[in-house]
Short mmCIF file of C-alpha atoms in Angstrom, two decimals:
data_model
loop_
_atom_site.label_atom_id
_atom_site.label_comp_id
_atom_site.label_asym_id
_atom_site.label_seq_id
_atom_site.Cartn_x
_atom_site.Cartn_y
_atom_site.Cartn_z
CA VAL A 207 7.78 5.06 -18.26
CA LYS A 208 4.44 6.53 -19.21
CA ARG A 209 3.23 6.21 -22.73
CA PRO A 210 1.14 9.10 -24.08
CA VAL A 211 -2.62 8.67 -23.92
CA ASP A 212 -5.13 9.97 -26.43
CA TRP A 213 -7.83 11.59 -24.30
CA SER A 214 -9.84 12.94 -27.21
CA LEU A 215 -12.79 10.54 -26.85
CA TYR A 216 -13.03 9.13 -23.34
CA LEU A 217 -15.84 6.70 -22.58
CA VAL A 218 -17.11 6.55 -18.98
CA THR A 219 -19.22 3.45 -18.46
CA ASP A 220 -22.70 3.13 -17.02
CA ARG A 221 -24.08 -0.38 -16.84
CA ARG A 222 -27.64 0.77 -16.29
CA LEU A 223 -27.53 2.71 -19.54
CA ALA A 224 -25.99 -0.29 -21.32
CA GLY A 225 -29.17 -2.15 -20.42
CA ASP A 226 -29.20 -5.84 -21.31
CA ARG A 227 -26.00 -5.60 -23.35
CA PRO A 228 -22.86 -6.92 -21.63
CA LEU A 229 -20.64 -3.95 -20.79
CA GLU A 230 -17.60 -5.44 -22.51
CA GLU A 231 -19.57 -5.65 -25.78
CA VAL A 232 -20.67 -2.02 -25.54
CA VAL A 233 -17.09 -1.00 -24.78
CA ALA A 234 -15.65 -3.08 -27.62
CA ALA A 235 -18.11 -1.52 -30.06
CA ALA A 236 -17.31 1.97 -28.78
CA VAL A 237 -13.59 1.38 -29.29
CA ARG A 238 -14.22 0.14 -32.83
CA GLY A 239 -16.01 3.44 -33.39
CA GLY A 240 -13.06 5.48 -32.12
CA VAL A 241 -13.12 5.69 -28.32
CA SER A 242 -9.52 6.27 -27.20
CA ALA A 243 -9.76 5.68 -23.42
CA VAL A 244 -12.23 3.96 -21.10
CA GLN A 245 -13.18 4.61 -17.48
CA LEU A 246 -15.04 1.89 -15.58
CA ARG A 247 -17.36 3.67 -13.18
CA GLU A 248 -19.37 1.53 -10.76
CA LYS A 249 -20.87 3.16 -7.73
CA GLU A 250 -22.90 0.28 -6.28
CA CYS A 251 -20.84 -2.72 -7.36
CA PRO A 252 -19.34 -5.04 -4.71
CA ALA A 253 -15.54 -5.23 -5.01
CA ARG A 254 -15.40 -8.85 -6.17
CA GLU A 255 -17.72 -8.21 -9.12
CA PHE A 256 -15.97 -4.88 -9.80
CA VAL A 257 -12.59 -6.65 -10.16
CA GLU A 258 -14.09 -9.30 -12.45
CA LEU A 259 -15.69 -6.65 -14.63
CA ALA A 260 -12.44 -4.69 -14.78
CA ARG A 261 -10.57 -7.82 -15.85
CA ARG A 262 -13.08 -8.49 -18.62
CA LEU A 263 -12.69 -4.91 -19.90
CA LYS A 264 -8.91 -5.16 -19.68
CA ALA A 265 -9.01 -8.30 -21.83
CA VAL A 266 -10.89 -6.30 -24.48
CA LEU A 267 -8.85 -3.08 -24.25
CA GLU A 268 -5.25 -4.11 -23.63
CA PRO A 269 -4.75 -5.79 -27.04
CA LEU A 270 -6.05 -2.59 -28.66
CA GLY A 271 -3.75 -0.31 -26.67
CA VAL A 272 -6.71 1.55 -25.15
CA PRO A 273 -6.14 2.46 -21.49
CA LEU A 274 -8.56 1.30 -18.78
CA ILE A 275 -9.11 3.68 -15.86
CA ILE A 276 -10.98 2.65 -12.69
CA ASN A 277 -13.24 5.11 -10.90
CA ASP A 278 -12.53 5.65 -7.18
CA ARG A 279 -11.36 2.16 -6.11
CA VAL A 280 -7.59 2.10 -6.20
CA ASP A 281 -7.58 -1.47 -4.89
CA VAL A 282 -9.76 -2.64 -7.77
CA ALA A 283 -7.40 -0.93 -10.24
CA LEU A 284 -4.38 -2.61 -8.65
CA ALA A 285 -6.02 -6.04 -8.46
CA ALA A 286 -7.19 -5.94 -12.08
CA GLY A 287 -3.97 -4.42 -13.41
CA ALA A 288 -5.78 -1.43 -14.88
CA ASP A 289 -3.83 1.49 -16.34
CA GLY A 290 -4.97 4.01 -13.76
CA VAL A 291 -7.53 5.53 -11.47
CA HIS A 292 -9.99 8.40 -11.72
CA ILE A 293 -10.84 10.10 -8.46
CA GLY A 294 -13.39 12.65 -7.38
CA GLN A 295 -13.09 15.33 -4.72
CA SER A 296 -14.40 13.00 -1.98
CA ASP A 297 -12.33 10.01 -3.08
CA MET A 298 -8.84 9.29 -1.82
CA LYS A 299 -6.40 12.20 -1.94
CA VAL A 300 -4.17 12.48 -4.99
CA ASP A 301 -0.91 11.97 -3.08
CA ASP A 302 -2.27 8.84 -1.36
CA VAL A 303 -3.42 7.46 -4.70
CA ARG A 304 -0.09 8.21 -6.37
CA ARG A 305 1.78 6.48 -3.57
CA LEU A 306 -0.35 3.34 -4.02
CA VAL A 307 -0.32 3.14 -7.82
CA GLY A 308 3.23 4.31 -8.51
CA PRO A 309 4.58 6.94 -10.87
CA ASP A 310 3.70 5.21 -14.13
CA ALA A 311 -0.03 4.74 -13.56
CA ILE A 312 -2.58 7.23 -14.84
CA VAL A 313 -4.28 9.37 -12.18
CA GLY A 314 -7.10 11.71 -13.16
CA LEU A 315 -9.16 14.01 -10.97
CA SER A 316 -12.63 15.53 -11.28
CA VAL A 317 -12.74 19.29 -10.85
CA ASP A 318 -15.65 21.65 -11.23
CA SER A 319 -13.90 25.00 -11.12
CA ALA A 320 -10.56 26.69 -11.63
CA GLU A 321 -10.35 27.22 -7.86
CA GLN A 322 -9.91 23.55 -6.99
CA PRO A 323 -6.23 22.74 -6.45
CA ALA A 324 -4.88 20.07 -8.77
CA PRO A 325 -1.38 18.66 -8.24
CA LEU A 326 0.80 18.81 -11.32
CA ASP A 327 1.50 15.07 -11.36
CA LEU A 328 -2.11 14.40 -12.37
CA ASP A 329 -2.37 12.95 -15.86
CA TYR A 330 -5.56 14.82 -16.67
CA LEU A 331 -8.45 16.70 -15.13
CA GLY A 332 -12.04 15.68 -15.76
CA VAL A 333 -13.81 19.04 -15.92
CA GLY A 334 -17.51 19.18 -15.41
CA PRO A 335 -20.32 19.05 -15.62
CA ILE A 336 -19.94 21.25 -18.70
CA PHE A 337 -23.66 20.96 -19.42
CA PRO A 338 -26.49 19.76 -17.18
CA THR A 339 -26.54 15.95 -16.95
CA GLY A 340 -28.81 13.31 -15.48
CA THR A 341 -26.10 10.63 -15.44
CA LYS A 342 -24.25 11.64 -12.28
CA ALA A 343 -26.52 12.10 -9.30
CA ASP A 344 -24.06 14.13 -7.22
CA ALA A 345 -22.88 16.45 -9.99
CA GLY A 346 -22.81 20.16 -9.16
CA PRO A 347 -24.18 22.99 -11.32
CA ALA A 348 -23.00 23.12 -14.92
CA LEU A 349 -19.77 25.05 -15.62
CA GLY A 350 -20.73 25.96 -19.14
CA LEU A 351 -18.27 26.61 -21.93
CA GLU A 352 -17.26 29.85 -20.17
CA GLY A 353 -16.26 27.93 -17.01
CA LEU A 354 -14.27 25.49 -19.10
CA ALA A 355 -12.50 28.35 -20.90
CA ARG A 356 -11.61 29.95 -17.54
CA LEU A 357 -10.16 26.64 -16.35
CA ARG A 358 -8.28 26.29 -19.63
CA ALA A 359 -6.70 29.68 -19.06
CA ALA A 360 -5.80 28.82 -15.46
CA SER A 361 -4.45 25.29 -15.89
CA ARG A 362 -1.60 23.54 -17.64
CA HIS A 363 -3.25 20.13 -17.19
CA ILE A 364 -4.79 18.05 -19.91
CA LEU A 365 -8.49 18.89 -19.63
CA VAL A 366 -11.26 16.47 -20.53
CA GLY A 367 -14.74 17.94 -20.52
CA ILE A 368 -17.58 15.81 -19.12
CA GLY A 369 -21.29 16.22 -18.50
CA GLY A 370 -24.03 16.43 -21.08
CA ILE A 371 -21.63 16.26 -24.02
CA ASN A 372 -22.95 14.77 -27.25
CA ALA A 373 -22.71 15.18 -31.02
CA THR A 374 -24.47 18.55 -30.93
CA ASN A 375 -21.98 20.27 -28.59
CA ALA A 376 -18.74 18.25 -28.73
CA ALA A 377 -17.04 20.65 -31.15
CA ALA A 378 -17.88 23.61 -28.91
CA VAL A 379 -16.27 21.86 -25.93
CA LEU A 380 -13.04 21.47 -27.86
CA GLY A 381 -13.40 25.04 -29.06
CA ALA A 382 -13.56 26.21 -25.44
CA GLY A 383 -10.22 24.60 -24.73
CA ALA A 384 -10.77 20.95 -23.80
CA ASP A 385 -8.21 18.40 -24.99
CA GLY A 386 -10.92 15.78 -25.19
CA ILE A 387 -14.45 14.91 -24.26
CA ALA A 388 -15.74 12.28 -21.86
CA VAL A 389 -19.15 10.83 -22.60
CA VAL A 390 -21.44 8.44 -20.76
CA SER A 391 -24.96 8.34 -22.15
CA ALA A 392 -24.01 9.56 -25.64
CA ILE A 393 -22.38 6.15 -26.17
CA CYS A 394 -23.62 3.79 -23.41
CA ALA A 395 -27.28 4.55 -24.10
CA ALA A 396 -26.91 4.67 -27.89
CA PRO A 397 -28.67 1.89 -29.82
CA ASP A 398 -25.44 1.49 -31.82
CA PRO A 399 -22.46 2.43 -29.61
CA GLU A 400 -19.98 1.93 -32.47
CA GLN A 401 -21.85 4.33 -34.72
CA ALA A 402 -22.31 6.84 -31.89
CA ALA A 403 -18.58 6.76 -31.18
CA ALA A 404 -17.71 7.06 -34.86
CA GLU A 405 -19.96 10.09 -35.20
CA LEU A 406 -18.29 11.79 -32.23
CA ARG A 407 -14.85 10.85 -33.54
CA ALA A 408 -15.64 12.49 -36.89
CA ILE A 409 -16.84 15.65 -35.16
CA LEU A 410 -13.70 15.79 -33.01
CA SER A 411 -11.41 15.23 -35.98
CA ALA A 412 -13.06 18.09 -37.85
CA ALA A 413 -12.98 20.35 -34.78
CA LYS A 414 -9.28 19.67 -34.19
CA ARG A 415 -8.53 21.25 -37.53
CA GLN A 416 -9.74 24.56 -36.09
CA PRO A 417 -7.49 26.70 -33.85
CA ARG A 418 -8.00 25.20 -30.41
CA ARG A 419 -8.69 28.40 -28.50
CA GLY A 420 -10.98 31.17 -29.49
CA CYS A 421 -8.27 33.81 -29.72
CA ASN A 422 -8.16 36.48 -32.39
CA PRO A 423 -5.21 36.32 -34.72
CA VAL A 424 -3.02 39.39 -34.26
CA VAL B 99 7.05 -11.27 10.27
CA LYS B 100 3.60 -11.46 11.76
CA ARG B 101 3.15 -10.83 15.40
CA PRO B 102 0.42 -12.82 17.15
CA VAL B 103 -2.92 -11.07 17.59
CA ASP B 104 -5.30 -11.45 20.50
CA TRP B 105 -8.70 -11.94 18.85
CA SER B 106 -10.58 -12.55 22.09
CA LEU B 107 -12.49 -9.25 22.12
CA TYR B 108 -12.76 -7.74 18.65
CA LEU B 109 -14.59 -4.44 18.27
CA VAL B 110 -16.27 -3.75 14.92
CA THR B 111 -17.17 -0.08 14.64
CA ASP B 112 -20.49 1.49 13.76
CA ARG B 113 -20.52 5.29 13.72
CA ARG B 114 -24.31 5.51 13.75
CA LEU B 115 -24.38 3.56 17.00
CA ALA B 116 -21.63 5.75 18.43
CA GLY B 117 -24.02 8.68 18.00
CA ASP B 118 -22.57 12.08 18.76
CA ARG B 119 -19.39 10.67 20.28
CA PRO B 120 -16.30 10.81 18.05
CA LEU B 121 -15.47 7.28 16.96
CA GLU B 122 -11.87 7.53 18.14
CA GLU B 123 -13.09 8.31 21.67
CA VAL B 124 -15.45 5.32 21.71
CA VAL B 125 -12.63 3.11 20.41
CA ALA B 126 -10.11 4.45 22.94
CA ALA B 127 -12.56 3.82 25.78
CA ALA B 128 -13.27 0.31 24.49
CA VAL B 129 -9.55 -0.49 24.39
CA ARG B 130 -9.13 0.78 27.96
CA GLY B 131 -11.88 -1.68 28.87
CA GLY B 132 -10.10 -4.60 27.23
CA VAL B 133 -10.82 -4.66 23.49
CA SER B 134 -7.89 -6.45 21.83
CA ALA B 135 -8.50 -5.71 18.12
CA VAL B 136 -10.52 -3.14 16.16
CA GLN B 137 -12.18 -3.29 12.76
CA LEU B 138 -13.21 -0.04 11.10
CA ARG B 139 -16.36 -0.79 9.14
CA GLU B 140 -17.82 2.01 7.01
CA LYS B 141 -20.26 1.12 4.29
CA GLU B 142 -21.32 4.58 3.10
CA CYS B 143 -18.19 6.61 3.76
CA PRO B 144 -16.37 8.30 0.85
CA ALA B 145 -12.78 7.12 0.53
CA ARG B 146 -11.17 10.41 1.56
CA GLU B 147 -13.08 10.55 4.86
CA PHE B 148 -12.55 6.79 5.34
CA VAL B 149 -8.75 7.22 5.12
CA GLU B 150 -8.82 10.17 7.54
CA LEU B 151 -10.91 8.19 10.03
CA ALA B 152 -8.59 5.20 9.72
CA ARG B 153 -5.57 7.42 10.39
CA ARG B 154 -7.22 8.86 13.50
CA LEU B 155 -7.95 5.36 14.81
CA LYS B 156 -4.42 4.23 13.99
CA ALA B 157 -3.05 7.13 16.03
CA VAL B 158 -5.06 5.85 18.99
CA LEU B 159 -4.38 2.13 18.54
CA GLU B 160 -0.80 1.81 17.34
CA PRO B 161 0.81 3.08 20.59
CA LEU B 162 -1.30 0.53 22.47
CA GLY B 163 -0.30 -2.37 20.21
CA VAL B 164 -3.92 -2.99 19.23
CA PRO B 165 -4.32 -3.92 15.55
CA LEU B 166 -6.53 -1.90 13.23
CA ILE B 167 -8.35 -3.82 10.51
CA ILE B 168 -10.20 -2.10 7.64
CA ASN B 169 -13.44 -3.53 6.29
CA ASP B 170 -13.58 -4.17 2.54
CA ARG B 171 -11.42 -1.33 1.19
CA VAL B 172 -7.91 -2.61 0.68
CA ASP B 173 -6.83 0.75 -0.73
CA VAL B 174 -7.95 2.54 2.43
CA ALA B 175 -6.02 0.03 4.55
CA LEU B 176 -2.89 0.56 2.45
CA ALA B 177 -3.19 4.35 2.43
CA ALA B 178 -3.72 4.56 6.19
CA GLY B 179 -1.10 1.96 7.06
CA ALA B 180 -3.62 -0.25 8.86
CA ASP B 181 -2.66 -3.71 10.07
CA GLY B 182 -4.99 -5.56 7.77
CA VAL B 183 -8.26 -6.01 5.97
CA HIS B 184 -11.51 -7.80 6.68
CA ILE B 185 -13.42 -8.98 3.63
CA GLY B 186 -16.85 -10.43 3.06
CA GLN B 187 -17.94 -12.94 0.45
CA SER B 188 -18.75 -10.22 -2.10
CA ASP B 189 -15.61 -8.19 -1.42
CA MET B 190 -12.33 -8.75 -3.24
CA LYS B 191 -11.11 -12.34 -3.44
CA VAL B 192 -8.69 -13.48 -0.76
CA ASP B 193 -5.81 -14.12 -3.17
CA ASP B 194 -6.20 -10.67 -4.75
CA VAL B 195 -6.22 -9.07 -1.31
CA ARG B 196 -3.18 -11.01 -0.17
CA ARG B 197 -1.28 -9.98 -3.29
CA LEU B 198 -2.04 -6.30 -2.59
CA VAL B 199 -1.34 -6.24 1.16
CA GLY B 200 1.61 -8.64 1.33
CA PRO B 201 2.29 -11.65 3.52
CA ASP B 202 2.59 -9.82 6.84
CA ALA B 203 -0.74 -8.02 6.83
CA ILE B 204 -3.79 -9.45 8.55
CA VAL B 205 -6.53 -10.76 6.28
CA GLY B 206 -9.82 -11.98 7.75
CA LEU B 207 -12.88 -13.32 5.96
CA SER B 208 -16.57 -13.49 6.87
CA VAL B 209 -18.09 -16.96 6.56
CA ASP B 210 -21.55 -18.13 7.46
CA SER B 211 -21.16 -21.88 7.16
CA ALA B 212 -18.60 -24.66 7.20
CA GLU B 213 -19.20 -25.12 3.46
CA GLN B 214 -17.62 -21.83 2.42
CA PRO B 215 -14.04 -22.35 1.29
CA ALA B 216 -11.46 -20.43 3.31
CA PRO B 217 -7.81 -20.35 2.18
CA LEU B 218 -5.37 -21.36 4.87
CA ASP B 219 -3.40 -18.12 4.70
CA LEU B 220 -6.30 -16.24 6.25
CA ASP B 221 -5.50 -14.91 9.68
CA TYR B 222 -8.96 -15.53 11.05
CA LEU B 223 -12.53 -16.20 10.03
CA GLY B 224 -15.38 -14.00 11.20
CA VAL B 225 -18.19 -16.50 11.73
CA GLY B 226 -21.74 -15.32 11.81
CA PRO B 227 -24.23 -14.16 12.46
CA ILE B 228 -24.18 -16.45 15.48
CA PHE B 229 -27.38 -14.87 16.78
CA PRO B 230 -29.90 -12.65 14.97
CA THR B 231 -28.63 -9.07 14.65
CA GLY B 232 -29.98 -5.76 13.48
CA THR B 233 -26.55 -4.22 12.94
CA LYS B 234 -25.70 -5.74 9.56
CA ALA B 235 -28.42 -5.24 7.01
CA ASP B 236 -27.24 -7.97 4.62
CA ALA B 237 -26.53 -10.65 7.23
CA GLY B 238 -27.93 -14.10 6.50
CA PRO B 239 -29.86 -16.34 8.92
CA ALA B 240 -28.27 -16.99 12.29
CA LEU B 241 -25.87 -19.96 12.53
CA GLY B 242 -26.53 -20.56 16.19
CA LEU B 243 -24.06 -22.16 18.58
CA GLU B 244 -24.56 -25.47 16.76
CA GLY B 245 -23.47 -23.96 13.45
CA LEU B 246 -20.43 -22.44 15.13
CA ALA B 247 -19.55 -25.81 16.70
CA ARG B 248 -19.81 -27.50 13.28
CA LEU B 249 -17.49 -24.91 11.78
CA ARG B 250 -15.10 -25.36 14.73
CA ALA B 251 -14.96 -29.08 14.00
CA ALA B 252 -14.39 -28.50 10.28
CA SER B 253 -11.82 -25.68 10.41
CA ARG B 254 -8.29 -25.11 11.64
CA HIS B 255 -8.66 -21.34 11.36
CA ILE B 256 -8.89 -18.92 14.21
CA LEU B 257 -12.66 -18.37 14.56
CA VAL B 258 -14.19 -15.15 15.81
CA GLY B 259 -17.94 -15.27 16.39
CA ILE B 260 -20.01 -12.24 15.39
CA GLY B 261 -23.66 -11.27 15.36
CA GLY B 262 -25.88 -10.55 18.36
CA ILE B 263 -23.13 -11.33 20.88
CA ASN B 264 -23.30 -9.57 24.25
CA ALA B 265 -22.63 -10.14 27.93
CA THR B 266 -25.48 -12.67 28.20
CA ASN B 267 -24.17 -15.09 25.57
CA ALA B 268 -20.44 -14.37 25.14
CA ALA B 269 -19.36 -17.31 27.32
CA ALA B 270 -21.55 -19.70 25.32
CA VAL B 271 -19.91 -18.56 22.07
CA LEU B 272 -16.49 -19.41 23.46
CA GLY B 273 -17.92 -22.64 24.80
CA ALA B 274 -19.06 -23.58 21.29
CA GLY B 275 -15.50 -23.24 20.03
CA ALA B 276 -14.85 -19.60 19.10
CA ASP B 277 -11.40 -18.18 19.79
CA GLY B 278 -12.92 -14.77 20.32
CA ILE B 279 -16.00 -12.66 19.94
CA ALA B 280 -16.61 -9.68 17.71
CA VAL B 281 -19.11 -7.11 18.93
CA VAL B 282 -20.66 -4.02 17.43
CA SER B 283 -23.65 -2.69 19.34
CA ALA B 284 -22.65 -4.28 22.68
CA ILE B 285 -19.86 -1.70 22.84
CA CYS B 286 -20.58 1.02 20.23
CA ALA B 287 -24.12 1.60 21.52
CA ALA B 288 -23.22 1.26 25.21
CA PRO B 289 -23.54 4.43 27.30
CA ASP B 290 -20.11 3.58 28.76
CA PRO B 291 -18.05 1.69 26.14
CA GLU B 292 -15.14 1.17 28.56
CA GLN B 293 -17.36 -0.47 31.14
CA ALA B 294 -19.14 -2.54 28.49
CA ALA B 295 -15.79 -3.79 27.18
CA ALA B 296 -14.52 -4.49 30.70
CA GLU B 297 -17.62 -6.53 31.49
CA LEU B 298 -17.16 -8.60 28.32
CA ARG B 299 -13.43 -8.99 29.06
CA ALA B 300 -14.22 -10.35 32.55
CA ILE B 301 -16.74 -12.83 31.11
CA LEU B 302 -14.24 -14.01 28.49
CA SER B 303 -11.46 -14.39 31.05
CA ALA B 304 -13.71 -16.53 33.26
CA ALA B 305 -14.92 -18.57 30.27
CA LYS B 306 -11.37 -19.23 29.11
CA ARG B 307 -10.72 -21.08 32.35
CA GLN B 308 -13.22 -23.72 31.19
CA PRO B 309 -12.22 -26.40 28.66
CA ARG B 310 -12.71 -24.69 25.31
CA ARG B 311 -14.80 -27.37 23.64
CA GLY B 312 -17.73 -29.21 25.13
CA CYS B 313 -16.06 -32.59 25.09
CA ASN B 314 -16.51 -35.13 27.90
CA PRO B 315 -13.31 -36.03 29.76
CA VAL B 316 -12.47 -39.68 29.15
#
């Protein structure tokens, strides 16, 4: 049985941005600051090292009840006993992934428009890039808050905005209909990842007190 | 239950070398010529395309009883229903792979010396490079026939030589103790893959009539 996941502040890792700091330390600090879910994204990492890294993150996150999601490599997620997989449009198809990981694992998918089909058994959609970003080399043009709002209107999925989101625009992303924000550089590149996460958490908590969609009261 | 595999002529694919020809056509021709096992190796291919390619090869190979092995990506092998996985020293660990694919799947490992540990539940070892090769960018220095013979003396595994093997040296590789040869460019880059495979098959059949190791009769 699936337990509910808090997608409000979703950290996507980037070891280059973490610099000399071990990734598990950056992640642990981010969780202390309020990160509620973590995606391990490694595009150049050999599978053996990827599994070892995933296991180290799992050892940090599992006792805290924070889910660990693996980007792209379903086999790495299965080997490390991660909570789920995040896939992009050129990664394995959703139904193949679901068959491999089973019904209880988390499966999330990147989408960049309301036109991309998204099976209903997905646990969330990563929507982006919302704003221009230098973190993901193959990211398409930015959707903007308008694109996010269109997707919100078209989709019943949990939507997590990603791409160029930071303390200056996080509230606007929630205001446009996202259920949470995913950040890479705003935490991984921060001198103090715990403080950066805590600042975002405070912004999100304040924003959540507002009506979630920009509709006019009748 | 595992069925025995003929490792004598093992084709490892390379789409660049296949050029404009669809990979499944090159593979089908190679099998007509006598290839007895096929490894799909794709180092830059997104997972979705990798699974589709594996399924196309499976459709060609399964009716012929020729096993399909996937390089590195255990998840692609599972999704496509391939017969097994080939892993290198920086890919997932053998025990992790075995746990994911189950006892009946084929698992092979690349080794480049007799000093590398190789669990006994491996189905074969890919030993190489035997000779210098331009096909695998990260290949180490060539083992030579002497290195292969040392590994033969030290190992009870099925040994498949790889790296720079072609019609001029295939018999010597069997003579040094290999149970089979793996080839990439000798078939993938051949103008006529069926004929290239048939030529290698004839050489291997003749070589197999010799005593397999270079020992002196008492």
